[in-house]
Coordinates of C-alpha atoms in Angstrom, one line a residue:
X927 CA -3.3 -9.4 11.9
X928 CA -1.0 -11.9 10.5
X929 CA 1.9 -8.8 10.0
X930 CA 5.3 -10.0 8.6
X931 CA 8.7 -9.1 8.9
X932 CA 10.7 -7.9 12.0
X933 CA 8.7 -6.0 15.0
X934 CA 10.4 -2.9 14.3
X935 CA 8.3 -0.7 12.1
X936 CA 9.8 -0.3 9.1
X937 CA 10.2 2.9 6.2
X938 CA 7.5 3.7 4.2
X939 CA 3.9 5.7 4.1
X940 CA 1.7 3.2 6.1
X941 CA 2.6 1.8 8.9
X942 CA 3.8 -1.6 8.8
X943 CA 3.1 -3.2 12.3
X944 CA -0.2 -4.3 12.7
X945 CA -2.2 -1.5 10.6
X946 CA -5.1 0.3 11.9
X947 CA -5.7 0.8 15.5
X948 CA -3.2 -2.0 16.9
X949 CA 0.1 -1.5 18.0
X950 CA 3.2 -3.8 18.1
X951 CA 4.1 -5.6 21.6
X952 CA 7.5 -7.0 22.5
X953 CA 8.2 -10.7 21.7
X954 CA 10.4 -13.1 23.7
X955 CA 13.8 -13.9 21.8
X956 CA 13.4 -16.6 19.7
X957 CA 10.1 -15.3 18.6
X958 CA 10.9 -13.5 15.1
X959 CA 9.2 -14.0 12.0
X960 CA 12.6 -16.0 10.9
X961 CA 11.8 -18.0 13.7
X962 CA 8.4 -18.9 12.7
X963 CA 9.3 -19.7 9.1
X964 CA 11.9 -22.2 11.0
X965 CA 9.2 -23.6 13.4
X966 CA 6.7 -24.5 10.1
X967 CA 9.7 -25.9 8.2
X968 CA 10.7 -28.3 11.5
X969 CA 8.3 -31.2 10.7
X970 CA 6.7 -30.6 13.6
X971 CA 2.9 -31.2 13.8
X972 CA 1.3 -27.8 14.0
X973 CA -2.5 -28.9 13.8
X974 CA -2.3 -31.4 16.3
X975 CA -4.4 -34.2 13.6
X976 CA -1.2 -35.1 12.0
X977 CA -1.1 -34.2 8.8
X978 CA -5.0 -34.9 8.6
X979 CA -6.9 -32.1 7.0
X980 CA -11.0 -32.1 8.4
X981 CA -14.0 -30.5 7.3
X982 CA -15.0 -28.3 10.2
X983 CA -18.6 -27.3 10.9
X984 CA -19.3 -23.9 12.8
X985 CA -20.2 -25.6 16.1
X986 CA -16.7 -27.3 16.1
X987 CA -14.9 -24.5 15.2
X988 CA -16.9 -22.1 18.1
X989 CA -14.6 -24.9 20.5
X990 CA -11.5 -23.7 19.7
X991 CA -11.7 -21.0 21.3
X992 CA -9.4 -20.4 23.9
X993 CA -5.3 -19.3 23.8
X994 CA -4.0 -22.7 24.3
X995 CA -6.5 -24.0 22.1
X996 CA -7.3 -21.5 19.2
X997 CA -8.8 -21.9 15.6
X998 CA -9.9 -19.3 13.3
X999 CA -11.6 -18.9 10.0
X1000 CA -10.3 -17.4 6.8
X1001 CA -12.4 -17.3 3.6
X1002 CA -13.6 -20.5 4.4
X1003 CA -9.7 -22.6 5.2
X1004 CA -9.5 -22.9 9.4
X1005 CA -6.0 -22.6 10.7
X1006 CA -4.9 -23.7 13.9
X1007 CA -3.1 -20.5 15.4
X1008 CA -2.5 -21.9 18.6
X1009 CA 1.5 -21.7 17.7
X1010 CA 1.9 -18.2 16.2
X1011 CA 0.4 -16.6 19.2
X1012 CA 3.7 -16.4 20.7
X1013 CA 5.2 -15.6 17.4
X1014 CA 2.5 -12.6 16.4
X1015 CA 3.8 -9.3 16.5
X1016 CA 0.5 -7.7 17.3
X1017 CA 0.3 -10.1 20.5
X1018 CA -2.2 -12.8 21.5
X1019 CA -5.5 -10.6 21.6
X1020 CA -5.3 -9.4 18.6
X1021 CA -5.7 -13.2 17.1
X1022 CA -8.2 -13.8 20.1
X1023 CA -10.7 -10.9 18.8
X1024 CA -11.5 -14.3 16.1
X1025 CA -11.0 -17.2 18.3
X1026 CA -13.2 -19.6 17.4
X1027 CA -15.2 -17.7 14.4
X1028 CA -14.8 -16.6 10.7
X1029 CA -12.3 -14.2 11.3
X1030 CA -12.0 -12.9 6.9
X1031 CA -13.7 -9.3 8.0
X1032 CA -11.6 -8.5 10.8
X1033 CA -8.7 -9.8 9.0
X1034 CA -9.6 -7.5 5.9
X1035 CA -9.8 -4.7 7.9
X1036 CA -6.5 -4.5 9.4
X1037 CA -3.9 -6.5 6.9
X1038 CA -5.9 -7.9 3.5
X1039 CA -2.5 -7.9 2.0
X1040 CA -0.7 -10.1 4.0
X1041 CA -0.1 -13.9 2.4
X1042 CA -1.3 -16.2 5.3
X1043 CA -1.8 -18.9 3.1
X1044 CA 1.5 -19.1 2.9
X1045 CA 2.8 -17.7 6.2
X1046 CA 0.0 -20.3 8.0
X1047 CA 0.2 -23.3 5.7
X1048 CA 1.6 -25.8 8.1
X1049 CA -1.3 -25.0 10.1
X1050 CA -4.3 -25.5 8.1
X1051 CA -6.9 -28.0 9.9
X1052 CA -9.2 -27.6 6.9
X1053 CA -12.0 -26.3 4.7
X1054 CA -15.4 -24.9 6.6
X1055 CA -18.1 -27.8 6.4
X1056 CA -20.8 -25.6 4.9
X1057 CA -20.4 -23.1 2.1
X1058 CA -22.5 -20.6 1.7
X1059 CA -24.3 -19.9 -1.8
X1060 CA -24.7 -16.0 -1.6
X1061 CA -23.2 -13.6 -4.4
X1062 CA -19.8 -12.7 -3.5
X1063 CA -19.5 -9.4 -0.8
X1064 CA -19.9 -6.3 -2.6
X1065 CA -20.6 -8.0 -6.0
X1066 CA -22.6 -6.0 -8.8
X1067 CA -25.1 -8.0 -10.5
X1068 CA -25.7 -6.0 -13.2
X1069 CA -23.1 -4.2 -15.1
X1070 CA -22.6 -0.5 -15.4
X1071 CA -19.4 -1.0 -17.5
X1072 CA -18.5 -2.7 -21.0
X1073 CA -16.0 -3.3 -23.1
X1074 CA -15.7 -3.5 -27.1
X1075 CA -12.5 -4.7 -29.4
X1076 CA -11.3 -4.0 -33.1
X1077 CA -8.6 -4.7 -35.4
X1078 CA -6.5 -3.4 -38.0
X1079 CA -3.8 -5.1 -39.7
X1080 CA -0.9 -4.2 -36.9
X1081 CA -3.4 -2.8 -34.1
X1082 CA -5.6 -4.6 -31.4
X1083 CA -7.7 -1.6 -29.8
X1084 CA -10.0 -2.2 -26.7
X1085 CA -12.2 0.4 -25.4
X1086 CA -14.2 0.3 -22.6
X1087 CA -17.1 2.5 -22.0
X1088 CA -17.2 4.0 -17.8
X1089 CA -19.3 6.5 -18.1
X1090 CA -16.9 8.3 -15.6
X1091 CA -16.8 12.0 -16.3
X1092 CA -13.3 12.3 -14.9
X1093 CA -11.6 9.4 -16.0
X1094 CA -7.7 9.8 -16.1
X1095 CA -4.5 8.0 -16.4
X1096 CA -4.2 7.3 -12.4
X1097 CA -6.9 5.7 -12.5
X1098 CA -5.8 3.2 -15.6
X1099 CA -3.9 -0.1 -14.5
X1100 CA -2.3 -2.1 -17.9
X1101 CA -0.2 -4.6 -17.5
X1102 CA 0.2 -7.3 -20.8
X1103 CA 3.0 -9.7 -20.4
X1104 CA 2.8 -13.4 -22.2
X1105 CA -0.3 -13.1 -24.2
X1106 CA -2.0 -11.9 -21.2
X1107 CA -4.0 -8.9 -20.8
X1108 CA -5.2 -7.0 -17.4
X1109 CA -6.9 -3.8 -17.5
X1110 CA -8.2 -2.6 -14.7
X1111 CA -9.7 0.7 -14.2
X1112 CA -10.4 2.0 -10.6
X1113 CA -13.8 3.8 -10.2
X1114 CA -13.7 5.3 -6.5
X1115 CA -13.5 1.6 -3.7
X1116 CA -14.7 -0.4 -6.8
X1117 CA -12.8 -1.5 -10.0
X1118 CA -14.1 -2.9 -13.5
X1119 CA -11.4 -5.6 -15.1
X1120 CA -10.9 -7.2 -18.5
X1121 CA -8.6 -9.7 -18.2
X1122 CA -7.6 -12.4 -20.9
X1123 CA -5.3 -14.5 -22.6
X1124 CA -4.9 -12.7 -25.7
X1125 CA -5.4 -14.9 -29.1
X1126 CA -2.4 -14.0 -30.8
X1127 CA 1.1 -12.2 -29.8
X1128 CA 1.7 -8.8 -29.5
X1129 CA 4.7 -6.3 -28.7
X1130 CA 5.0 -5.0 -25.3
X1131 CA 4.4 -1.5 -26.3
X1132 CA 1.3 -0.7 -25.1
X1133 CA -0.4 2.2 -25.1
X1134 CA -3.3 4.3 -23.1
X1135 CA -5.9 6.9 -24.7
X1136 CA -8.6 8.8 -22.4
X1137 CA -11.3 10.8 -23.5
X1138 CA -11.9 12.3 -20.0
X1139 CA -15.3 14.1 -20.5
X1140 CA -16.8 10.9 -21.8
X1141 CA -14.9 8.6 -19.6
X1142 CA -14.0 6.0 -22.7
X1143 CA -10.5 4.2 -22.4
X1144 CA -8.4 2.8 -25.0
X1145 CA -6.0 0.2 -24.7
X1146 CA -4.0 -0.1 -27.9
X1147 CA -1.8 -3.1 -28.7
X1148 CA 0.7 -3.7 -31.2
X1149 CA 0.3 -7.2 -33.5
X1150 CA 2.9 -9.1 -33.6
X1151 CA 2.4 -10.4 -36.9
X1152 CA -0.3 -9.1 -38.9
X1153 CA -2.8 -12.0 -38.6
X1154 CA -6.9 -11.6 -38.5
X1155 CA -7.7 -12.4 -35.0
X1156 CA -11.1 -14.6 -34.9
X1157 CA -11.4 -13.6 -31.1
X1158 CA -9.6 -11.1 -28.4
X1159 CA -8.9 -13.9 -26.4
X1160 CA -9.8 -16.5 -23.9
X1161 CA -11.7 -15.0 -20.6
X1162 CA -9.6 -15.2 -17.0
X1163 CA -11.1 -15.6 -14.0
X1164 CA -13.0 -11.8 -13.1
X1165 CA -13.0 -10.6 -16.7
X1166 CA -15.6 -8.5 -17.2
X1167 CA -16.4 -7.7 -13.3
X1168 CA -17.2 -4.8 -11.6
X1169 CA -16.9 -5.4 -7.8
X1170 CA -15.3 -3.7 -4.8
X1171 CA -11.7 -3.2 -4.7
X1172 CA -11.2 -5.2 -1.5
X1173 CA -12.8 -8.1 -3.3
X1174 CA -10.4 -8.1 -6.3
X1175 CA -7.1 -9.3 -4.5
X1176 CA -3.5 -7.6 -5.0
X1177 CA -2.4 -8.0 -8.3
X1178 CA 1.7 -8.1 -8.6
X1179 CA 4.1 -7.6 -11.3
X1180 CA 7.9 -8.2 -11.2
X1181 CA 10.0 -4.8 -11.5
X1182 CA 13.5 -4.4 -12.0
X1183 CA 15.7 -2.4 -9.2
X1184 CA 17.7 0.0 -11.5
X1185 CA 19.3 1.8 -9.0
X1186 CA 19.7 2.0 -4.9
X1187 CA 21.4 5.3 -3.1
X1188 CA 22.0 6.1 0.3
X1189 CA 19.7 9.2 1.9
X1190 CA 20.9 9.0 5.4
X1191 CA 22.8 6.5 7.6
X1192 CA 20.3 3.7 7.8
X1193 CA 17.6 4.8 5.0
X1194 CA 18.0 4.5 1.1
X1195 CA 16.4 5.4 -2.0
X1196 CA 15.4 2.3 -4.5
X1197 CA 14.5 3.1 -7.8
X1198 CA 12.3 0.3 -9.3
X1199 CA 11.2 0.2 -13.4
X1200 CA 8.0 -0.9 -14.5
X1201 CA 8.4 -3.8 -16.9
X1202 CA 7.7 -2.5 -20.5
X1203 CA 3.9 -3.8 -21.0
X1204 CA 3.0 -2.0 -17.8
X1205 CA 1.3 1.1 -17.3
X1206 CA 0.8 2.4 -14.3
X1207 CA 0.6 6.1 -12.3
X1208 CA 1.0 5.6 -8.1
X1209 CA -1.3 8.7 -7.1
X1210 CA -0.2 10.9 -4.5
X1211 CA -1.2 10.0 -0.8
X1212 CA -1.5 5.8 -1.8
X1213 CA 1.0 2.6 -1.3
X1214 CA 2.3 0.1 -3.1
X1215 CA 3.2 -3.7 -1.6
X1216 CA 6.6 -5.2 -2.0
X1217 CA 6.6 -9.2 -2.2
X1218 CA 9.6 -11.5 -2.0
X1219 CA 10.1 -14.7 -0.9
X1220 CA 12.1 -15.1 2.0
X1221 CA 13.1 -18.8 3.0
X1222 CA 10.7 -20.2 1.3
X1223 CA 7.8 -17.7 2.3
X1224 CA 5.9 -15.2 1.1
X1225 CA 6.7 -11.6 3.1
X1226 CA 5.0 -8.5 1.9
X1227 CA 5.2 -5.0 2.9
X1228 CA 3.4 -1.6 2.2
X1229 CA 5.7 1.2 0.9
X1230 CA 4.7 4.4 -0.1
X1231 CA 6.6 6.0 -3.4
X1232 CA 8.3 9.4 -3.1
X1233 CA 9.9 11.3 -5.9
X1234 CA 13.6 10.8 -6.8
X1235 CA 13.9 14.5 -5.3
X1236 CA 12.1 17.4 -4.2
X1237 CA 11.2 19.7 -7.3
X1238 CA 12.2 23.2 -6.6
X1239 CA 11.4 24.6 -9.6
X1240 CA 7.9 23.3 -9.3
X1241 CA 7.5 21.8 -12.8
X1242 CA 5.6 18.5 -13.3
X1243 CA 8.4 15.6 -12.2
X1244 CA 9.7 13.9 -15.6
X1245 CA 9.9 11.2 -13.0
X1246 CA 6.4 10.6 -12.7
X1247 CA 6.6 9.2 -16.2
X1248 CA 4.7 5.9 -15.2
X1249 CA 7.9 3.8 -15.8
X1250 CA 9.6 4.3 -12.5
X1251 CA 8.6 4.2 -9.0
X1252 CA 11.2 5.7 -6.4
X1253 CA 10.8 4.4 -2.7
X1254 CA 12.6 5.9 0.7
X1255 CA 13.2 2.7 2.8
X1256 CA 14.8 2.4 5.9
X1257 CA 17.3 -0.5 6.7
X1258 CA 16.6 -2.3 10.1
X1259 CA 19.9 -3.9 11.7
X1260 CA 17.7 -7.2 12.6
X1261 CA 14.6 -6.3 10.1
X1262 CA 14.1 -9.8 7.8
X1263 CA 12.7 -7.8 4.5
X1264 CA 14.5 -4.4 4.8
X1265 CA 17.8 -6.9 4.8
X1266 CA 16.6 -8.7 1.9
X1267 CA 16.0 -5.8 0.1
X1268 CA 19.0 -3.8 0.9
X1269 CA 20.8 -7.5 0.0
X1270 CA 19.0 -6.9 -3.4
X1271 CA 21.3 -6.1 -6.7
X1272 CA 20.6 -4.0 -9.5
X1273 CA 19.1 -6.0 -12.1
X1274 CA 17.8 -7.7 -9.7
X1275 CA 13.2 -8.3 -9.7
X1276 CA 10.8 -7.9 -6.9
X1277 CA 7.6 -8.0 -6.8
X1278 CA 5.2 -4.9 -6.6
X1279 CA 1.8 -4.2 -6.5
X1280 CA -1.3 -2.3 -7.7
X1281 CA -1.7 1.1 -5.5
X1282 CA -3.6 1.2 -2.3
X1283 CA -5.0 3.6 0.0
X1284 CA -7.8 6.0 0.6
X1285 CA -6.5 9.6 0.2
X1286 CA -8.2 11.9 -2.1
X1287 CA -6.6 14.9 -3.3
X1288 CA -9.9 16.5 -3.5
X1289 CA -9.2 17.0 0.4
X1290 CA -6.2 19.1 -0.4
X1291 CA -8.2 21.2 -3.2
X1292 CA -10.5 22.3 -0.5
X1293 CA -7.9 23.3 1.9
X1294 CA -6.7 26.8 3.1
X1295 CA -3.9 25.3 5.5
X1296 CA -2.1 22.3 4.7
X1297 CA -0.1 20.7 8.3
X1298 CA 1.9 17.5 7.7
X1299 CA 3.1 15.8 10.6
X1300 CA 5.9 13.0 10.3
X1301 CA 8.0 10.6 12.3
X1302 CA 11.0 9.4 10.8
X1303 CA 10.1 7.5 7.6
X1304 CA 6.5 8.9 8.1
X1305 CA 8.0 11.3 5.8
X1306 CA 7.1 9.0 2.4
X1307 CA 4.0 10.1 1.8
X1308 CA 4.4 13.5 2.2
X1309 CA 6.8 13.7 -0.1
X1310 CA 4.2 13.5 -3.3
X1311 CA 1.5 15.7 -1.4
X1312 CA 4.3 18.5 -1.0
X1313 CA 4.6 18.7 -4.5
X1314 CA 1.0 18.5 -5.3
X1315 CA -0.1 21.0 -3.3
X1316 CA 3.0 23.6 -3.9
X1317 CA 2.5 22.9 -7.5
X1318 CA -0.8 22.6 -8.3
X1319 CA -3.1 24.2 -5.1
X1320 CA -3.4 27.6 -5.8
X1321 CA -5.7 28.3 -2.7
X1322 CA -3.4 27.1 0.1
X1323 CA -2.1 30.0 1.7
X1324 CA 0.5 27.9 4.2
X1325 CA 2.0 24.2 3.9
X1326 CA 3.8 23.2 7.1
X1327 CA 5.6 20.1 7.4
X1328 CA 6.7 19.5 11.3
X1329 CA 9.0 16.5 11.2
X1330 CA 10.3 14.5 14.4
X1331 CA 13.0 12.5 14.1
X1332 CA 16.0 11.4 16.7
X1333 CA 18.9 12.9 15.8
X1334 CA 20.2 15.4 13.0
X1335 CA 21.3 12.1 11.0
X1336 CA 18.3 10.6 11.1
X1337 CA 16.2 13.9 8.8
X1338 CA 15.4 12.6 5.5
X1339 CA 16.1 15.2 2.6
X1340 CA 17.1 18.0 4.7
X1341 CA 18.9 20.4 2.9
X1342 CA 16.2 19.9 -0.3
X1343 CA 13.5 21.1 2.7
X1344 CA 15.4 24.1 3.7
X1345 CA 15.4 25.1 -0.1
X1346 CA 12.2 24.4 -0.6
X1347 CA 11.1 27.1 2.7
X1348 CA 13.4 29.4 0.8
X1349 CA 11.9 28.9 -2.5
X1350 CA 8.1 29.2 -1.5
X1351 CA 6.9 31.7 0.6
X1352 CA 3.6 29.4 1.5
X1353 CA 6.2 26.3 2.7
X1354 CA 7.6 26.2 6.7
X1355 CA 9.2 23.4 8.1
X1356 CA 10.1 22.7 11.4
X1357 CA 12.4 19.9 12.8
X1358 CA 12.3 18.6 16.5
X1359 CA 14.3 16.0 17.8
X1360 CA 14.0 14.0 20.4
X1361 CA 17.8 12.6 20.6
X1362 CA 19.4 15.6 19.7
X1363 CA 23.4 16.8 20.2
X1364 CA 24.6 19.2 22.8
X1365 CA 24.9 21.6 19.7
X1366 CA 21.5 21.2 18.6
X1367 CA 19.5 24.4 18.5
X1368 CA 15.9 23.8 17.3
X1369 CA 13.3 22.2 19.3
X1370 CA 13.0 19.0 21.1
X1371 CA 10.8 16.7 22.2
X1372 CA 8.6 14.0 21.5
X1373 CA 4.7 14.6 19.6
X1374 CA 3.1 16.0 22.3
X1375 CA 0.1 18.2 23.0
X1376 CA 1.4 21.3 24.0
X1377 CA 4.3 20.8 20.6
X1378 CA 1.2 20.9 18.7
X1379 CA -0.7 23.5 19.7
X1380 CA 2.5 25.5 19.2
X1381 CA 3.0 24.4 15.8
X1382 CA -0.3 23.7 14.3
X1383 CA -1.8 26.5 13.6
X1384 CA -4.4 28.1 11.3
X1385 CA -3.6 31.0 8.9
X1386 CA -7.0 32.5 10.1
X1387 CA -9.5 31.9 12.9
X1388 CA -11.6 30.1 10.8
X1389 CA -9.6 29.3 8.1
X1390 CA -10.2 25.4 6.6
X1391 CA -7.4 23.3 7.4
X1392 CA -6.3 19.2 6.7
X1393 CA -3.4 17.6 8.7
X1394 CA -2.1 14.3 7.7
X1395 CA 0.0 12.8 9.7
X1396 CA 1.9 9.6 9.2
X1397 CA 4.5 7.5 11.3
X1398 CA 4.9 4.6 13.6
X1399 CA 1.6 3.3 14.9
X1400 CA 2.1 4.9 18.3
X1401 CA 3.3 8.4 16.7
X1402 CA 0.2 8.2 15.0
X1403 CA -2.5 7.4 17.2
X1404 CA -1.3 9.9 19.6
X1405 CA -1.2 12.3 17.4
X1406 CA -4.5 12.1 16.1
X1407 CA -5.9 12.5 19.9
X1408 CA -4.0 15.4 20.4
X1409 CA -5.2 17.1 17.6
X1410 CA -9.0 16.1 18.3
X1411 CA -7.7 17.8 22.4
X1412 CA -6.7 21.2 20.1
X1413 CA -10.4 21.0 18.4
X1414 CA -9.7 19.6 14.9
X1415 CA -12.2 17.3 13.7
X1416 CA -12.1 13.9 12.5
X1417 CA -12.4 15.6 8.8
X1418 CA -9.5 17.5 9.2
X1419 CA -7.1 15.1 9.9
X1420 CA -5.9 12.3 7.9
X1421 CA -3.7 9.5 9.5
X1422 CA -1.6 7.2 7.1
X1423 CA -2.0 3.5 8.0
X1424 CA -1.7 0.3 5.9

């Protein structure tokens, strides 16, 4: 809704346009996000009440309604967007679907993540006139979660009770920097937090036991001096809540970049370490968002991790230790955050979320036939879900990964693919290009209907099968039609999208 960065869609999992169901639409020159940042730092009068802000009741707000004249709603702060529309990559009627209304669901839908109060703040009219008094959305009254605390003389030990029979460390989010403590666990699209400002110091080595069966977690900190704590701590806002995921808000944390290398001509490989009180696991099929302030403003972007390689020799990745987190990002020529990024030093922090995204790998434990289908840096999430299933799937009988690109320079990891088909019988890949050389002599062409049903294929007539398929918005959606055409249904097929 409010997407940031450059038009083009950049690397990573989800898509980065516009998110689910939109696509991008070609803005006049002048019209770039760097633009807009200029435009709100001009001076110029953006709300057209000069610097006043007003309370706005509903019936004022239903007024502004029109393109030359457009308000809209956001958890209860109207903006004037009448400017941006020219500057919104998704065009105007995607901002129009709200004119004039509380615009916060349809905003959540498509881009939750992005920081509007910061990308619209020169264009804030004011607060809604009437607040309602109802429990927050998706709110639990009543608690099915607790937690408890104890002390010895160097240990501070919290354990909460989920009742979750299969609790494990994915689903475990610790981060304790400065006296403060978050634990979050995730229990399917809700999450239970306990979050405080500890009493006393403690070390950053922190440490995470599960009793799976039982579904208790321990999170075990180290004193700092060996004082008798009177309390755990002071209470932050949402300690102690259990409420929907999309309720909680992103949590970020800064992590270093430790080391950057180049996969292809335009596309590179960022390895990013978890600062030391942090413990977290990115599971296989989900994203991460990237956050840095560019000009003054807050830009984020969805990214989904890869490995640092592909694992041939199909042991568990030492690199999915929890400490690092590798992602395949490619560089755009006029691209504002894949710039500042690639501009980015080692040493150097950004910041990254908590992971996102609705993939279950119970979809691949069920599966007979696993099809991936990728364009370009589409690739990203595949990358984890290759080595899942090869590694750990015993009942898949094929994995295919059909992967357009342009040109021969443009395939991601390449030669490790080709090993991989050599290595596992179950694995095929297939590359088709749509740019390719005169010496080119594998298929070409763009995702099409009759590519498809030549390539995606079950092992056997009735044999159960899940496609996921991830790459630029348009890539995508016409992808999924054209495998609903060739009689795959809506279950079957998974489409990546931010």
């Amino acid at each position: 809704w409010f997407p940031v960065g450059s038009r083009s869609v950049p690397a990573g999992g989800p898509q980065q346009g516009l998110g689910r169901g939109a696509g991008l639409v070609p803005l006049k020159p002048g019209r770039s996000l760097m633009d807009w940042i200029r435009l709100t730092k001009s001076g110029k009068d953006l709300t057209g009440l000069k610097g006043r802000l007003i309370e706005v009741t509903e019936d004022e707000l239903s007024k502004h309604n029109k393109k030359e004249d457009c308000w809209i709603c956001i958890r209860g702060f109207v903006y004037n967007v009448t400017p941006y529309m020219e500057y919104h990559p998704g065009g105007e009627d995607e901002l129009m679907k709200a004119a004039g209304t509380d615009g916060t669901d349809l905003f959540d839908q498509v881009h939750r993540w992005v920081n509007y109060e910061s990308m619209l703040k020169e264009c804030l009219v004011g607060r809604m006139a009437v607040k309602p008094i109802a429990a927050p959305k998706g709110s639990v009254h009543f608690l099915f979660y607790s937690y408890d605390w104890f002390q010895t003389d160097s240990l501070i030990t919290i354990v909460i009770y989920t009742k979750q029979k299969d609790m494990n460390a994915e689903l475990v989010i610790v981060d304790c920097q400065d006296k403060r403590l978050r634990g979050e666990i995730i229990i399917d699209d809700h999450s239970y937090l306990v979050e405080v400002d500890l009493d006393h110091a403690v070390s950053e080595d922190v440490a995470v036991n599960i009793a799976e069966k039982v579904g208790k977690v321990e999170i075990v900190l180290n004193k700092k001096d060996n004082i008798h704590w009177k309390m755990l701590g002071q209470p932050l806002e949402g300690h102690n809540t259990f409420i929907k995921r999309t309720d909680r808000g992103l949590f970020y944390r800064k992590c270093k970049l430790v080391s950057k290398t180049e996969v292809t001509h335009d596309t590179k490989l960022f390895c990013l370490m978890l600062p030391k009180g942090t413990l977290l696991h990115v599971p296989t099929g989900q994203h991460v968002y990237l956050k840095q302030i560019i000009a003054g403003t807050e830009v984020v972007k969805p990214y989904t991790p890869v490995l640092p390689s592909l694992p041939l020799d199909f042991q568990e990745s030492p690199h999915q230790d929890g400490v690092h987190i590798y992602l395949m990002i490619k560089i755009y020529s006029h691209g504002l955050f894949t710039q500042a990024l690639d501009h980015l030093q080692i040493g150097d922090y950004i910041s990254v979320s908590n992971p996102e995204g609705n993939f279950k790998k119970s979809q691949v434990q069920t599966s007979e036939d696993l099809l991936l289908l990728a364009g370009g840096t589409g690739f990203t999430p595949m990358v984890k879900l290759l080595n899942f299933a090869l590694t750990e799937v015993s009942c898949l009988r094929t994995v295919k990964l059909i992967f357009f690109n342009k040109t021969e320079d443009d395939i991601l990891w390449r030669n490790q693919l080709e090993q991989l088909a050599l290595k596992d019988e179950r694995f095929e890949v297939q590359f088709i290009l749509s740019q390719p050389s005169e010496d080119w002599v594998g298929k070409q062409g763009k995702i099409s209907s009759s590519l498809l049903s030549e390539f995606v294929k079950r092992s056997r007539r009735d044999s159960k099968a899940l496609i996921c398929i991830c790459g630029p918005t348009p890539f995508t959606e016409q992808g999924v039609q054209y495998l609903k055409d060739l009689g795959y249904s809506q279950e079957e097929i998974h489409a990546f999208t931010a």
